[in-house]
Short mmCIF file of C-alpha atoms and ligand atoms in Angstrom, two decimals:
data_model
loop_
_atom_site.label_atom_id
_atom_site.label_comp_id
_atom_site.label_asym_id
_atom_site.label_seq_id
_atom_site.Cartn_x
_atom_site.Cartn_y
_atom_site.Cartn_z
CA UNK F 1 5.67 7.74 -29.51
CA UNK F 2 3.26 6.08 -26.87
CA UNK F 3 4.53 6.79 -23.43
CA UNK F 4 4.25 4.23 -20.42
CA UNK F 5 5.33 3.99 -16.38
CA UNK F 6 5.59 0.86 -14.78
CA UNK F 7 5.52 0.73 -11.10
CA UNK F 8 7.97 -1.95 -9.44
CA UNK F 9 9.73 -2.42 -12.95
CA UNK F 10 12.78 -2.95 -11.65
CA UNK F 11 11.19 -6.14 -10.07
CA UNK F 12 11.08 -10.04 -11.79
CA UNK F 13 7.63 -9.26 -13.53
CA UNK F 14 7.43 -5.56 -13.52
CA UNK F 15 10.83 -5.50 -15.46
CA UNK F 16 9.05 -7.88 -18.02
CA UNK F 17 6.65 -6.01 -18.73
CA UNK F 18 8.42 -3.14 -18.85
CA UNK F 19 10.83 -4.84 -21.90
CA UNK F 20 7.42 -5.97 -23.81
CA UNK F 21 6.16 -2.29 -23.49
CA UNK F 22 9.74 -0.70 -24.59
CA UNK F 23 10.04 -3.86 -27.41
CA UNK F 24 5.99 -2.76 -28.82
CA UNK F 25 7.59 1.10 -28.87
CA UNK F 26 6.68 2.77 -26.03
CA UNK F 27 8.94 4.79 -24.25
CA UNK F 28 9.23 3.70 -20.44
CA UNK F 29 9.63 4.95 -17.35
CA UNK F 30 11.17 2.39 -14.90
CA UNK F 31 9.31 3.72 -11.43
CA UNK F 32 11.17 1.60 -8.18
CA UNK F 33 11.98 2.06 -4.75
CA UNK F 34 16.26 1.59 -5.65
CA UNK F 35 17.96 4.22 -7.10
CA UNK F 36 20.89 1.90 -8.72
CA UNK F 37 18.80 -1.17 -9.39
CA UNK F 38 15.87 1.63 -11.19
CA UNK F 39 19.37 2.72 -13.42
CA UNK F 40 20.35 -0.59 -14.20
CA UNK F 41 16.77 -1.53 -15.69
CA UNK F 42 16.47 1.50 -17.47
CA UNK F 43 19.59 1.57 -19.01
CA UNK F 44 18.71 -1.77 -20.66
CA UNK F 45 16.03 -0.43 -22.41
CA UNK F 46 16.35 1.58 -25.26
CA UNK F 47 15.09 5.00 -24.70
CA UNK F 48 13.85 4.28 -21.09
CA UNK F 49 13.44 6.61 -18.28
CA UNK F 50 14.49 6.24 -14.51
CA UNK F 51 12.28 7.15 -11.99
CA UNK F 52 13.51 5.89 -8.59
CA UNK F 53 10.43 6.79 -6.34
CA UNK F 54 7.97 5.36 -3.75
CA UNK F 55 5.24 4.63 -4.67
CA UNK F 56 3.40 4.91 -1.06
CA UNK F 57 4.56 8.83 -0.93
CA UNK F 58 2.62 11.09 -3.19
CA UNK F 59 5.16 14.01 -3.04
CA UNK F 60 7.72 10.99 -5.03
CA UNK F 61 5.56 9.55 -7.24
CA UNK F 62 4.42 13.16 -8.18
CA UNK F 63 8.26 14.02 -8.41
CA UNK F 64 8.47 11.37 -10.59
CA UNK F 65 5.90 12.01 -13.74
CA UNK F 66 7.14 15.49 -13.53
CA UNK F 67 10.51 14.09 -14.34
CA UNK F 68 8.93 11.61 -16.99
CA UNK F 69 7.55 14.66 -18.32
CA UNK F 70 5.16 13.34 -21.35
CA UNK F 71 1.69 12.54 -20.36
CA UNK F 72 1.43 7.99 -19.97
CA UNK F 73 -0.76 6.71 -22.88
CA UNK F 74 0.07 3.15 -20.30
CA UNK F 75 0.65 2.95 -16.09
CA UNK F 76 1.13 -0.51 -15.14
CA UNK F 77 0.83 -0.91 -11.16
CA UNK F 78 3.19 -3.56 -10.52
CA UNK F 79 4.91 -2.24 -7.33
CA UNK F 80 4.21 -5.34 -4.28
CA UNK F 81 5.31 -6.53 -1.47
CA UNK F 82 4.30 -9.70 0.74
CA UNK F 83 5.09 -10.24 4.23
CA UNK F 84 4.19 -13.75 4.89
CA UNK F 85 2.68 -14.84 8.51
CA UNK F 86 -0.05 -16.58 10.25
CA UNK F 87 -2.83 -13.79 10.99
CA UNK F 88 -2.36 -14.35 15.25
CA UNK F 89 1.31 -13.49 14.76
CA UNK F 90 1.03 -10.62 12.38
CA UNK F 91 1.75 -7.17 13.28
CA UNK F 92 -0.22 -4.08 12.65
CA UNK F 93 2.80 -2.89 11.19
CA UNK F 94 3.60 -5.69 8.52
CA UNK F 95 0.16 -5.42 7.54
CA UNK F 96 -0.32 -1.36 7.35
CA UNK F 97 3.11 -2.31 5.23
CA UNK F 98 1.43 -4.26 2.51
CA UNK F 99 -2.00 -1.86 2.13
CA UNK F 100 0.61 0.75 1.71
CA UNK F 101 2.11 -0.54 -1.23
CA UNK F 102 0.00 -2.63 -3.05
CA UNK F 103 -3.24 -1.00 -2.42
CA UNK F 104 -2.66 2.80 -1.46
CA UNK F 105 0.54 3.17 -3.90
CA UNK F 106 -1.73 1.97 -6.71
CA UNK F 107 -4.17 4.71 -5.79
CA UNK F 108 -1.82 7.54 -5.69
CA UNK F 109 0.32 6.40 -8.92
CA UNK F 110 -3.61 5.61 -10.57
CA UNK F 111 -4.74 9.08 -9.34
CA UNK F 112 -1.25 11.05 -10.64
CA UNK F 113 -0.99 9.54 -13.84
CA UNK F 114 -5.27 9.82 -14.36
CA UNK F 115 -5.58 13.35 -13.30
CA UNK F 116 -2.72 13.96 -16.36
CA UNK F 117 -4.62 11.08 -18.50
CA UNK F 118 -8.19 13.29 -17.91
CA UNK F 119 -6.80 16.81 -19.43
CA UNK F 120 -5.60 14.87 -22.46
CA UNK F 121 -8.83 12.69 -22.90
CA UNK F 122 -7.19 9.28 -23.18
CA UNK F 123 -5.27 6.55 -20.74
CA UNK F 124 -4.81 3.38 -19.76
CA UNK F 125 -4.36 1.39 -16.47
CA UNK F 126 -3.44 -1.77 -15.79
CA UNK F 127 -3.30 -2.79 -12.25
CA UNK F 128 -1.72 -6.25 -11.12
CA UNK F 129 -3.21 -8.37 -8.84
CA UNK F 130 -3.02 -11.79 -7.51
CA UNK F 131 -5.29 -14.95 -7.62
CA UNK F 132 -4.21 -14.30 -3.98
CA UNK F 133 -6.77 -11.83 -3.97
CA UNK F 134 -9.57 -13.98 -5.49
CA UNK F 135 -8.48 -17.32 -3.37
CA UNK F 136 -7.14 -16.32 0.02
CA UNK F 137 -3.86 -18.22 0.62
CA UNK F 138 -3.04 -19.21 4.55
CA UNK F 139 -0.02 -17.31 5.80
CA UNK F 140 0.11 -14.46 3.47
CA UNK F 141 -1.42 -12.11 5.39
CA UNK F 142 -2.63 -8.63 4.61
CA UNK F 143 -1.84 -9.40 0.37
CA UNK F 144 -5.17 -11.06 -0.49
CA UNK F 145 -6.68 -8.36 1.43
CA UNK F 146 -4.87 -5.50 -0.34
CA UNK F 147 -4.71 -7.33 -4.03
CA UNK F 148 -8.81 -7.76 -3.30
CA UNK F 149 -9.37 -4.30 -2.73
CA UNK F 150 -6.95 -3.26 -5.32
CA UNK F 151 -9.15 -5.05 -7.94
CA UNK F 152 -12.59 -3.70 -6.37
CA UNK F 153 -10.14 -0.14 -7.16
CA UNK F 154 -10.28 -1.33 -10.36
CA UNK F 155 -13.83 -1.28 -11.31
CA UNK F 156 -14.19 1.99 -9.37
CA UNK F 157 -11.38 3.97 -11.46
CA UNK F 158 -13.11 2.42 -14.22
CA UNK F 159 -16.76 3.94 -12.84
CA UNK F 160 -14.65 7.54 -12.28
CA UNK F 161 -12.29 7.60 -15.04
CA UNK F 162 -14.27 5.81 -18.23
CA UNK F 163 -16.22 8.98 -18.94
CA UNK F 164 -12.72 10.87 -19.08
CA UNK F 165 -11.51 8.19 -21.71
CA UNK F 166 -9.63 6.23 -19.13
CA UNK F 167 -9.96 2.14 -19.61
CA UNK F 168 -8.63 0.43 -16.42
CA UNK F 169 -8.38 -3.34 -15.83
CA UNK F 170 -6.18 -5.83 -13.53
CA UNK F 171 -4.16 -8.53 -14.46
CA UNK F 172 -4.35 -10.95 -11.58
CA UNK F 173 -0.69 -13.79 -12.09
CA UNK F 174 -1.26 -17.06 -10.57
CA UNK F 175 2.15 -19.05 -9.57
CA UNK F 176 4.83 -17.14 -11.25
CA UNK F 177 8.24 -18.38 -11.63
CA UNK F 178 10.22 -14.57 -10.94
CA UNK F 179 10.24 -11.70 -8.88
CA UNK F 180 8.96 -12.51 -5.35
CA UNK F 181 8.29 -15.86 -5.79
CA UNK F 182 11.61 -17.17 -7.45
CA UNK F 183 13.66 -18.30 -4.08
CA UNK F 184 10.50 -20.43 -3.39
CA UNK F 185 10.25 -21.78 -6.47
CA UNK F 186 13.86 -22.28 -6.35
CA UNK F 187 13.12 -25.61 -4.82
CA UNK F 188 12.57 -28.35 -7.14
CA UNK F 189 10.54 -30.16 -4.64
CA UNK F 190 8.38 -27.31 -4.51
CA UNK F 191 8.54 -26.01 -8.59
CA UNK F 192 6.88 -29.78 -9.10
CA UNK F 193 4.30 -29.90 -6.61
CA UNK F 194 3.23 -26.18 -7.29
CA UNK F 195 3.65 -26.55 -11.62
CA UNK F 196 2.26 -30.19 -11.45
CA UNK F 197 -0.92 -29.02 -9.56
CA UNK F 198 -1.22 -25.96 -12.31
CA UNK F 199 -4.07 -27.57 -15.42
CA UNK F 200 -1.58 -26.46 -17.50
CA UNK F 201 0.92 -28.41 -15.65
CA UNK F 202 3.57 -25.51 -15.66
CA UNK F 203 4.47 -22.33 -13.66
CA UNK F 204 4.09 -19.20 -14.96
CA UNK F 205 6.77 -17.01 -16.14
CA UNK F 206 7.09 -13.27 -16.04
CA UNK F 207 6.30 -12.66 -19.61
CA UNK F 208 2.93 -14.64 -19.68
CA UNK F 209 1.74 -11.85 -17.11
CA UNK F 210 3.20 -9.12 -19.27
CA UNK F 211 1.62 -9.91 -22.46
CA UNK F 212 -1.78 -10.07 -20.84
CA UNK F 213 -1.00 -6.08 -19.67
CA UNK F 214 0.36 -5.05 -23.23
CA UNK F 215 -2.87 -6.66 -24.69
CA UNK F 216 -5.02 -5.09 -22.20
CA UNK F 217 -3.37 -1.84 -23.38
CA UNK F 218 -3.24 -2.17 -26.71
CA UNK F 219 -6.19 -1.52 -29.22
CA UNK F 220 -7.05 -5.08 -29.55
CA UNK F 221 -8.93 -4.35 -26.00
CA UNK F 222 -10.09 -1.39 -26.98
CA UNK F 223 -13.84 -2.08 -25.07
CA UNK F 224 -12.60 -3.14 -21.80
CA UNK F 225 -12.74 -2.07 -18.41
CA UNK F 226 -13.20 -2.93 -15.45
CA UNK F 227 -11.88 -6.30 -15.37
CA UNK F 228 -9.72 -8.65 -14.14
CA UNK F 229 -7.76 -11.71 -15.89
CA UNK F 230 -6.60 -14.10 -14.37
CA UNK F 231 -2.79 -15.58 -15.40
CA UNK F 232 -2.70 -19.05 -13.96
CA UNK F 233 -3.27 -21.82 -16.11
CA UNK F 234 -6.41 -22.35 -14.76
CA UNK F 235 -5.23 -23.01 -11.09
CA UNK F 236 -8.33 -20.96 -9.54
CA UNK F 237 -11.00 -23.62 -11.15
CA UNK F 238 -8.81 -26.95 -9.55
CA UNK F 239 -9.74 -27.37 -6.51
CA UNK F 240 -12.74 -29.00 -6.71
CA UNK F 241 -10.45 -31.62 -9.00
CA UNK F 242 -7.82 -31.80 -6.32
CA UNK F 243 -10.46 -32.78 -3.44
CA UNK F 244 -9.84 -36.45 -2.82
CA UNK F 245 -13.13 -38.70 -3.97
CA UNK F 246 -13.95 -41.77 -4.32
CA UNK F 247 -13.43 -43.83 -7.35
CA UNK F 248 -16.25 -44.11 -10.44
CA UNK F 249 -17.60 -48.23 -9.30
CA UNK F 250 -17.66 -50.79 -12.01
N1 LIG D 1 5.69 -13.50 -8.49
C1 LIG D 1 4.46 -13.96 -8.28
O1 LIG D 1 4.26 -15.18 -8.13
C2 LIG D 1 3.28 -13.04 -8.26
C3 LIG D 1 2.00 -13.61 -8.27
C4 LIG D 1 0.89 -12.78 -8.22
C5 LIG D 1 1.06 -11.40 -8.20
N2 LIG D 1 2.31 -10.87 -8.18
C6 LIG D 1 2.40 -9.40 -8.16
O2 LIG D 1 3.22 -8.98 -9.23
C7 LIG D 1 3.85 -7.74 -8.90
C8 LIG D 1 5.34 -7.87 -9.16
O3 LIG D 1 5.87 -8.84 -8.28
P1 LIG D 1 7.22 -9.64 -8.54
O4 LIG D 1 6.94 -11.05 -8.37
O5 LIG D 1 7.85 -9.15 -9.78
O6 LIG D 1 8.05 -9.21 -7.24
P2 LIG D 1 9.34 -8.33 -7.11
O7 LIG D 1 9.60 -8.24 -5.64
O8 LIG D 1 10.44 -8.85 -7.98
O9 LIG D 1 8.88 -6.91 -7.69
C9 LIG D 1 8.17 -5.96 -6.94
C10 LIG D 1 8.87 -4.63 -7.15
O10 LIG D 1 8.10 -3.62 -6.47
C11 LIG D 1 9.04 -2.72 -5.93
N3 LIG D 1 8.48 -1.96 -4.82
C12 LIG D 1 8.16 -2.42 -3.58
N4 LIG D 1 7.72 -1.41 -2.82
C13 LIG D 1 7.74 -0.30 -3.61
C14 LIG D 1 7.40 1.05 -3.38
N5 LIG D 1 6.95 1.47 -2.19
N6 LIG D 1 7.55 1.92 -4.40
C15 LIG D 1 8.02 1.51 -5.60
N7 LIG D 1 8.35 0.25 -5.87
C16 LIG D 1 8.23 -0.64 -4.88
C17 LIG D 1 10.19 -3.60 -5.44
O11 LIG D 1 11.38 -2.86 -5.22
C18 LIG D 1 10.29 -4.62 -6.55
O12 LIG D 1 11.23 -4.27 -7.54
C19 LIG D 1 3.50 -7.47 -7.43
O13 LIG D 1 2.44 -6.55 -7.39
C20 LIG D 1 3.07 -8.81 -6.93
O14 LIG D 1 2.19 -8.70 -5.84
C21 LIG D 1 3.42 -11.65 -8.20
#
């Protein structure tokens, strides 16, 4: 049986991906911050594993794929946080905050789960990112920052780890209907301004992002590393086509 830990799984898109992995036969381990909401995700899954840890502390996320036990054929870095602000009024703190998770957690669960990946000759990582990290987004801080060096991570596990048999890539969503960005999107006003700006004229949803990470883990992708896909119905190309010009004469 394939064996994969999800990071933030008991989140709106971690816990997606974490049913696509356990529905294509893998056995999971649900990795979160919450103790009860990590057991309520797990137990939904058949055969699933809890691991309530923090990703930011290496002593619990090392605590945690002892527990797991089974070398991950899959880790899926999905554990985020945002804290939104204009840069003059953010504090050291907030920002420190956000490296922490998204960017240093995904280097300590990347680097406990490879150095276990390396011994058996085989692995896979898939890191999530953000078109946040591609396109810097006004008031949200240090997460462009940490998603952009989380995907520049990437390409260097990718440099370290390939030889070992490793493939690592990111999955960067776009505007995603779940997890952090549901209560804005709870807005109608806002879900039609946001969707109807999209080329694809929709939001996301959770399990577009987690069928781009089971294909990047599955066989199909079996000579790639190293990059990044974007999952946003094309939003990153539109701006030039949202600039306001003047119309064709005639
Ligand atoms: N929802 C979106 O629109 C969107 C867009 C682009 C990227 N993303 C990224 O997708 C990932 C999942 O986000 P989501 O929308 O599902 O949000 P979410 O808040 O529902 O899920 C994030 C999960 O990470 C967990 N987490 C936070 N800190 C942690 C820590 N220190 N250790 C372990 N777990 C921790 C949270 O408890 C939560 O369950 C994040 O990396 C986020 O940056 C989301």
């Amino acid at each position: 049986m394939k064996q994969a830990i999800v990071t933030g799984a008991a989140g709106g898109i971690g816990k997606a991906i974490a049913e696509l992995a356990a529905a294509r036969g893998y056995r999971v381990g649900v990795l979160d911050l919450d103790p009860e909401a990590v057991g309520q995700a797990a137990a939904s899954l058949d055969g699933a594993v809890p691991l309530p840890a923090d990703v930011s502390d290496e002593a619990s996320v090392e605590a945690a794929l002892e527990r797991f036990g089974e070398t991950p054929d899959l880790l899926v870095n999905c554990a985020g946080i945002l804290r939104v602000g204009p840069l003059a009024e953010l504090s050291a703190d907030d920002f420190r905050a956000v490296v922490n998770v998204n960017l240093t957690g995904a280097f300590i669960a990347g680097r406990a789960a490879a150095t276990r990946m390396m011994r058996r000759g085989s692995g896979c990582i898939v890191n999530v990112t953000s078109v946040v990290g591609i396109d810097p987004s006004p008031g949200s801080g240090a997460y462009g920052a940490a998603k952009a060096g989380l995907a520049n991570l990437t390409r260097l596990m990718t440099l370290e780890w390939g030889p070992a048999g490793i493939r690592v890539n990111a999955v960067a969503p776009g505007f995603i209907d779940a997890g952090m960005s549901a209560p804005f999107y709870a807005d109608p006003a806002v879900r039609a301004l946001r969707g109807g700006g999209v080329p694809l004229r929709r939001l996301g949803t959770a399990e577009d992002v987690a069928r781009t990470v089971l294909f990047l883990a599955s066989d199909e992708a079996s000579y790639i590393s190293g990059e990044e896909i974007v999952v946003d119905g094309g939003v990153i190309h539109s701006v030039l086509a949202q600039l306001p010009r003047k119309a064709p004469e005639g």
